[in-house]
mmCIF file of C-alpha atoms in Angstrom:
data_model
loop_
_atom_site.group_PDB
_atom_site.id
_atom_site.type_symbol
_atom_site.label_atom_id
_atom_site.label_comp_id
_atom_site.label_asym_id
_atom_site.label_seq_id
_atom_site.Cartn_x
_atom_site.Cartn_y
_atom_site.Cartn_z
ATOM 1 C CA ASN A 1 -31.136 -135.829 166.325
ATOM 2 C CA GLU A 2 -31.020 -133.147 163.641
ATOM 3 C CA ILE A 3 -28.463 -135.177 161.692
ATOM 4 C CA ASN A 4 -30.874 -138.097 161.807
ATOM 5 C CA GLU A 5 -33.618 -135.799 160.556
ATOM 6 C CA PHE A 6 -31.431 -134.674 157.653
ATOM 7 C CA SER A 7 -30.569 -138.219 156.646
ATOM 8 C CA LEU A 8 -34.244 -139.238 156.730
ATOM 9 C CA ALA A 9 -35.404 -136.112 154.819
ATOM 10 C CA ASN A 10 -35.837 -137.725 151.468
ATOM 11 C CA PRO A 11 -39.107 -136.424 150.039
ATOM 12 C CA ARG A 12 -39.204 -132.903 148.654
ATOM 13 C CA ARG A 13 -41.731 -131.813 151.257
ATOM 14 C CA ASN A 14 -39.401 -132.729 154.130
ATOM 15 C CA ILE A 15 -36.515 -130.839 152.527
ATOM 16 C CA ALA A 16 -38.752 -127.822 151.970
ATOM 17 C CA ARG A 17 -39.810 -127.920 155.635
ATOM 18 C CA LEU A 18 -36.202 -128.066 156.831
ATOM 19 C CA GLU A 19 -35.358 -125.113 154.578
ATOM 20 C CA LYS A 20 -38.316 -123.135 155.910
ATOM 21 C CA ASP A 21 -37.262 -123.872 159.513
ATOM 22 C CA GLY A 22 -33.835 -122.476 158.640
ATOM 23 C CA LEU A 23 -31.997 -125.700 159.436
ATOM 24 C CA ILE A 24 -30.650 -125.999 155.898
ATOM 25 C CA MET A 25 -29.870 -123.358 153.267
ATOM 26 C CA LYS A 26 -30.101 -123.463 149.491
ATOM 27 C CA LYS A 27 -26.754 -122.842 147.832
ATOM 28 C CA PRO A 28 -26.740 -120.013 145.274
ATOM 29 C CA THR A 29 -26.469 -121.165 141.645
ATOM 30 C CA VAL A 30 -22.933 -121.160 140.328
ATOM 31 C CA VAL A 31 -22.422 -118.394 137.777
ATOM 32 C CA HIS A 32 -20.569 -119.400 134.639
ATOM 33 C CA SER A 33 -20.027 -116.058 132.994
ATOM 34 C CA ARG A 34 -19.411 -115.780 129.235
ATOM 35 C CA SER A 35 -18.270 -112.158 129.378
ATOM 36 C CA ARG A 36 -14.597 -113.082 128.926
ATOM 37 C CA VAL A 37 -15.488 -115.353 125.999
ATOM 38 C CA ARG A 38 -17.510 -112.578 124.381
ATOM 39 C CA GLU A 39 -14.639 -110.140 124.830
ATOM 40 C CA ARG A 40 -12.175 -112.606 123.303
ATOM 41 C CA ASN A 41 -14.456 -113.292 120.348
ATOM 42 C CA LEU A 42 -14.727 -109.556 119.667
ATOM 43 C CA ALA A 43 -10.930 -109.377 119.660
ATOM 44 C CA LYS A 44 -10.787 -112.392 117.324
ATOM 45 C CA ALA A 45 -13.194 -110.622 114.974
ATOM 46 C CA LYS A 46 -10.600 -107.844 114.798
ATOM 47 C CA GLY A 47 -7.962 -110.464 113.970
ATOM 48 C CA ARG A 48 -6.235 -110.891 117.350
ATOM 49 C CA HIS A 49 -5.218 -114.296 118.751
ATOM 50 C CA THR A 50 -5.198 -115.929 115.310
ATOM 51 C CA GLY A 51 -1.462 -116.152 114.585
ATOM 52 C CA THR A 52 0.394 -119.306 113.592
ATOM 53 C CA GLY A 53 0.915 -120.259 117.240
ATOM 54 C CA LYS A 54 -2.815 -120.385 117.901
ATOM 55 C CA ARG A 55 -3.683 -122.627 114.950
ATOM 56 C CA ARG A 56 -4.298 -126.324 115.505
ATOM 57 C CA GLY A 57 -5.926 -127.439 112.248
ATOM 58 C CA THR A 58 -4.513 -127.303 108.735
ATOM 59 C CA ALA A 59 -5.474 -124.410 106.484
ATOM 60 C CA ASN A 60 -7.835 -126.774 104.684
ATOM 61 C CA ALA A 61 -9.473 -127.786 107.969
ATOM 62 C CA ARG A 62 -9.927 -124.150 109.030
ATOM 63 C CA LEU A 63 -11.439 -123.003 105.709
ATOM 64 C CA PRO A 64 -11.812 -125.851 103.207
ATOM 65 C CA PHE A 65 -10.577 -125.383 99.649
ATOM 66 C CA LYS A 66 -13.890 -126.789 98.504
ATOM 67 C CA VAL A 67 -15.797 -123.996 100.248
ATOM 68 C CA LEU A 68 -13.569 -121.388 98.596
ATOM 69 C CA TRP A 69 -14.067 -123.095 95.231
ATOM 70 C CA MET A 70 -17.856 -123.200 95.665
ATOM 71 C CA ARG A 71 -17.951 -119.511 96.584
ATOM 72 C CA ARG A 72 -15.827 -118.528 93.601
ATOM 73 C CA VAL A 73 -17.704 -120.645 91.070
ATOM 74 C CA ARG A 74 -21.068 -119.397 92.351
ATOM 75 C CA VAL A 75 -19.932 -115.779 91.997
ATOM 76 C CA LEU A 76 -18.703 -116.375 88.437
ATOM 77 C CA ARG A 77 -21.795 -118.311 87.400
ATOM 78 C CA ARG A 78 -24.083 -115.676 88.895
ATOM 79 C CA LEU A 79 -22.283 -112.992 86.884
ATOM 80 C CA LEU A 80 -22.557 -115.050 83.694
ATOM 81 C CA HIS A 81 -26.304 -115.618 84.259
ATOM 82 C CA LYS A 82 -26.874 -111.906 84.854
ATOM 83 C CA MET A 83 -24.953 -110.859 81.758
ATOM 84 C CA ARG A 84 -26.737 -113.423 79.576
ATOM 85 C CA ASP A 85 -30.166 -112.394 80.883
ATOM 86 C CA ALA A 86 -29.300 -108.704 80.312
ATOM 87 C CA LYS A 87 -28.300 -109.620 76.719
ATOM 88 C CA LYS A 88 -24.751 -108.359 77.295
ATOM 89 C CA ILE A 89 -23.365 -111.687 76.115
ATOM 90 C CA ASP A 90 -24.907 -114.176 73.714
ATOM 91 C CA LYS A 91 -25.516 -117.815 74.559
ATOM 92 C CA HIS A 92 -22.385 -118.986 72.726
ATOM 93 C CA ILE A 93 -20.006 -116.759 74.712
ATOM 94 C CA TYR A 94 -21.962 -117.673 77.842
ATOM 95 C CA HIS A 95 -21.508 -121.396 77.272
ATOM 96 C CA ALA A 96 -17.805 -121.101 76.448
ATOM 97 C CA LEU A 97 -17.133 -118.978 79.548
ATOM 98 C CA TYR A 98 -19.287 -121.226 81.734
ATOM 99 C CA LEU A 99 -17.104 -124.184 80.831
ATOM 100 C CA HIS A 100 -13.946 -122.096 81.366
ATOM 101 C CA ALA A 101 -15.208 -121.157 84.841
ATOM 102 C CA LYS A 102 -15.885 -124.822 85.568
ATOM 103 C CA GLY A 103 -12.361 -125.632 84.403
ATOM 104 C CA ASN A 104 -10.763 -123.156 86.856
ATOM 105 C CA GLN A 105 -9.682 -120.631 84.206
ATOM 106 C CA PHE A 106 -10.723 -117.523 86.164
ATOM 107 C CA LYS A 107 -9.339 -116.797 89.599
ATOM 108 C CA ASN A 108 -11.873 -114.034 90.268
ATOM 109 C CA LYS A 109 -14.655 -111.890 88.852
ATOM 110 C CA ARG A 110 -12.322 -109.208 87.499
ATOM 111 C CA VAL A 111 -10.453 -111.711 85.297
ATOM 112 C CA LEU A 112 -13.765 -113.064 83.992
ATOM 113 C CA LEU A 113 -14.980 -109.550 83.145
ATOM 114 C CA GLU A 114 -11.714 -108.805 81.303
ATOM 115 C CA THR A 115 -12.155 -112.008 79.289
ATOM 116 C CA ILE A 116 -15.748 -111.087 78.477
ATOM 117 C CA HIS A 117 -14.645 -107.650 77.226
ATOM 118 C CA THR A 118 -11.873 -109.121 75.060
ATOM 119 C CA MET A 119 -14.226 -111.755 73.620
ATOM 120 C CA LYS A 120 -16.865 -109.135 72.856
ATOM 121 C CA SER A 121 -14.318 -106.838 71.184
ATOM 122 C CA GLU A 122 -12.978 -109.751 69.099
ATOM 123 C CA GLN A 123 -16.526 -110.658 68.130
ATOM 124 C CA ALA A 124 -17.231 -107.031 67.140
ATOM 125 C CA LYS A 125 -14.017 -106.918 65.059
ATOM 126 C CA ALA A 126 -14.924 -110.160 63.294
ATOM 127 C CA LYS A 127 -18.435 -108.845 62.601
ATOM 128 C CA ALA A 128 -17.033 -105.567 61.225
ATOM 129 C CA LEU A 129 -14.640 -107.468 58.946
ATOM 130 C CA ALA A 130 -17.445 -109.749 57.762
ATOM 131 C CA ASP A 131 -19.641 -106.714 57.030
ATOM 132 C CA GLN A 132 -16.807 -105.071 55.112
ATOM 133 C CA ALA A 133 -16.207 -108.229 53.108
ATOM 134 C CA GLU A 134 -19.930 -108.549 52.374
ATOM 135 C CA ALA A 135 -20.097 -104.898 51.255
ATOM 136 C CA LYS A 136 -17.085 -105.438 49.002
ATOM 137 C CA LYS A 137 -18.681 -108.551 47.518
ATOM 138 C CA SER A 138 -21.991 -106.782 46.918
ATOM 139 C CA ARG A 139 -20.204 -103.871 45.184
ATOM 140 C CA ALA A 140 -18.315 -106.339 43.017
ATOM 141 C CA ARG A 141 -21.575 -108.137 42.166
ATOM 142 C CA ALA A 142 -23.191 -104.825 41.270
ATOM 143 C CA ARG A 143 -20.223 -103.920 39.079
ATOM 144 C CA LEU A 144 -20.369 -107.264 37.301
ATOM 145 C CA ALA A 145 -24.115 -106.944 36.778
ATOM 146 C CA LYS A 146 -23.661 -103.428 35.352
ATOM 147 C CA ARG A 147 -20.911 -104.640 33.022
ATOM 148 C CA ALA A 148 -23.029 -107.599 31.941
ATOM 149 C CA SER A 149 -25.989 -105.327 31.206
ATOM 150 C CA ARG A 150 -23.736 -102.992 29.169
ATOM 151 C CA GLU A 151 -22.351 -105.899 27.187
ATOM 152 C CA ALA A 152 -25.869 -107.196 26.636
ATOM 153 C CA LYS A 153 -26.894 -103.777 25.255
ATOM 154 C CA LYS A 154 -23.847 -103.736 22.992
ATOM 155 C CA SER A 155 -24.603 -107.190 21.660
ATOM 156 C CA ASP A 156 -28.251 -106.190 21.039
ATOM 157 C CA GLN A 157 -27.175 -103.215 18.925
#
């Protein structure tokens, strides 16, 4: 009789009535705890469980070379923009180094900074030499002018 009642209890109301009468019981929801997963992920953050035996994908699949490249180039370009905007490098050095960065010449920021310092020192040396040469030329011009004026005086007398 009760079995018949169960099989006929299709609408929700009938089921609810049977539950209220105590003839059927609602099963508790199954718990699917993530505590172990959380614990494992914390350990992974510390570097556990990530040895060669646990790796399924290639190095490129795990952290693509392209992503590394994009990170590096963005860091270098950001540095170049900052230095140009702060007037630490002129637009010519900026452009040359920008193209070097694009061409994979710098493996990190430190190498780029070293290159910037060397380029700036070379530029300063070249400027100093040019100034010296210009000063020498101007002195020579002054000397020639003085000599010419003396000779002109002599010829006048």
